[in-house]
XYZ file of C-alpha atoms in Angstrom:
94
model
C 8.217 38.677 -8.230
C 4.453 37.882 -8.243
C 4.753 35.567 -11.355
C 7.685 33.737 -9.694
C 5.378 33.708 -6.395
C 2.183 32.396 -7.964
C 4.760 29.402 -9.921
C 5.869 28.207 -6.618
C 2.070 28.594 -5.479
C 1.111 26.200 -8.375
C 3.436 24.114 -7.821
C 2.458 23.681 -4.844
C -0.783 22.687 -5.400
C -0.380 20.669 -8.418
C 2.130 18.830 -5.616
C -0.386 18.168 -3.028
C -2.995 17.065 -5.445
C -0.707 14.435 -6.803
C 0.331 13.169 -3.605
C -3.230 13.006 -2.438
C -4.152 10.809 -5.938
C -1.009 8.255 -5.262
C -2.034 7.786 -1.756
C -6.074 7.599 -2.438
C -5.397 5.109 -4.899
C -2.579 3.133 -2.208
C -5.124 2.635 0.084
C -7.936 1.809 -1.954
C -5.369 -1.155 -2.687
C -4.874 -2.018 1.251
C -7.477 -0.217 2.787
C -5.894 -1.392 6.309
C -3.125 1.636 5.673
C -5.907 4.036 5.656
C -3.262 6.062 7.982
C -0.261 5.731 4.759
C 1.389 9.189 4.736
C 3.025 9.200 0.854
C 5.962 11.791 0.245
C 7.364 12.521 -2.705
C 10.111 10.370 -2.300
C 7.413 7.158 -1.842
C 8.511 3.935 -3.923
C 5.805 3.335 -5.805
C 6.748 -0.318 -6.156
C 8.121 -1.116 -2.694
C 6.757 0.781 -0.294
C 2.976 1.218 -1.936
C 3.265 -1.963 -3.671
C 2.121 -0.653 -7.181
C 2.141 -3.072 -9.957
C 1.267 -2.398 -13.868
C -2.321 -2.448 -13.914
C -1.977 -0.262 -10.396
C 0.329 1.755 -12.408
C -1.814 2.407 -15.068
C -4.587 2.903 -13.095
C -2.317 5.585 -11.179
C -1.160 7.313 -14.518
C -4.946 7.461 -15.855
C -6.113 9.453 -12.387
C -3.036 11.643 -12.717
C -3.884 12.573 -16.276
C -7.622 13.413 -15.728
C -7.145 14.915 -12.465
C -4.290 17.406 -13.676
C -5.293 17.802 -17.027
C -1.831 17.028 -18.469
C -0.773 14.248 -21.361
C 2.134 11.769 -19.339
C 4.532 10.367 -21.728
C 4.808 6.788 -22.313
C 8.299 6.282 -20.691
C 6.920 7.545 -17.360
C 4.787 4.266 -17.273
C 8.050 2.677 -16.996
C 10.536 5.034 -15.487
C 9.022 6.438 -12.583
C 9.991 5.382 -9.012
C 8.709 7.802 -7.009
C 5.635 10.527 -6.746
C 8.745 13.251 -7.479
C 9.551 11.268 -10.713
C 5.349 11.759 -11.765
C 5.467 15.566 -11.057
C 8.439 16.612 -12.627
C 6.578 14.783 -15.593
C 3.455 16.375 -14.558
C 5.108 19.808 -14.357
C 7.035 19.503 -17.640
C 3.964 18.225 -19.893
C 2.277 21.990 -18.407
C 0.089 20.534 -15.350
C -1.796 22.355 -13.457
């Protein structure tokens, strides 16, 4: 049960720090929503108005910060902060 504990605890973690990166990065783009709360379930487009070079910018903090490899698609595909961690989590972030 301690494995399965410690997952969950990673998880987590690895959860908060990417919702902490998505909304640094939001308000360093409107710094007048310095009070933005981001959930998983965020649009990046609409709600944090995130455009490709945002986007890119966004995927390139994620990857340092987590120490993980994001596939390609993801650039494209993801709507939401829950769509970047379930990449996160399945391309081994921690």
């Amino acid at each position: 049960m301690q494995e399965s504990d410690d997952s969950r605890a990673d998880d987590a973690t690895l959860t908060a720090r990417l919702l902490e990166i998505v909304r640094t990065l939001a308000v360093e783009m409107a710094p007048a929503r310095s009070q933005l709360q981001v959930t998983l379930d965020t649009e990046l487009d609409r709600e944090l108005g995130f455009d490709s070079l945002s986007r890119v910018e966004l995927l390139l903090r994620l990857e340092r910060a987590l120490d993980v490899r994001l596939p390609e698609r993801v650039f494209n595909t993801a709507e939401t902060p829950r769509d970047l961690l379930r990449a996160a989590l399945s391309s081994g972030g921690q």
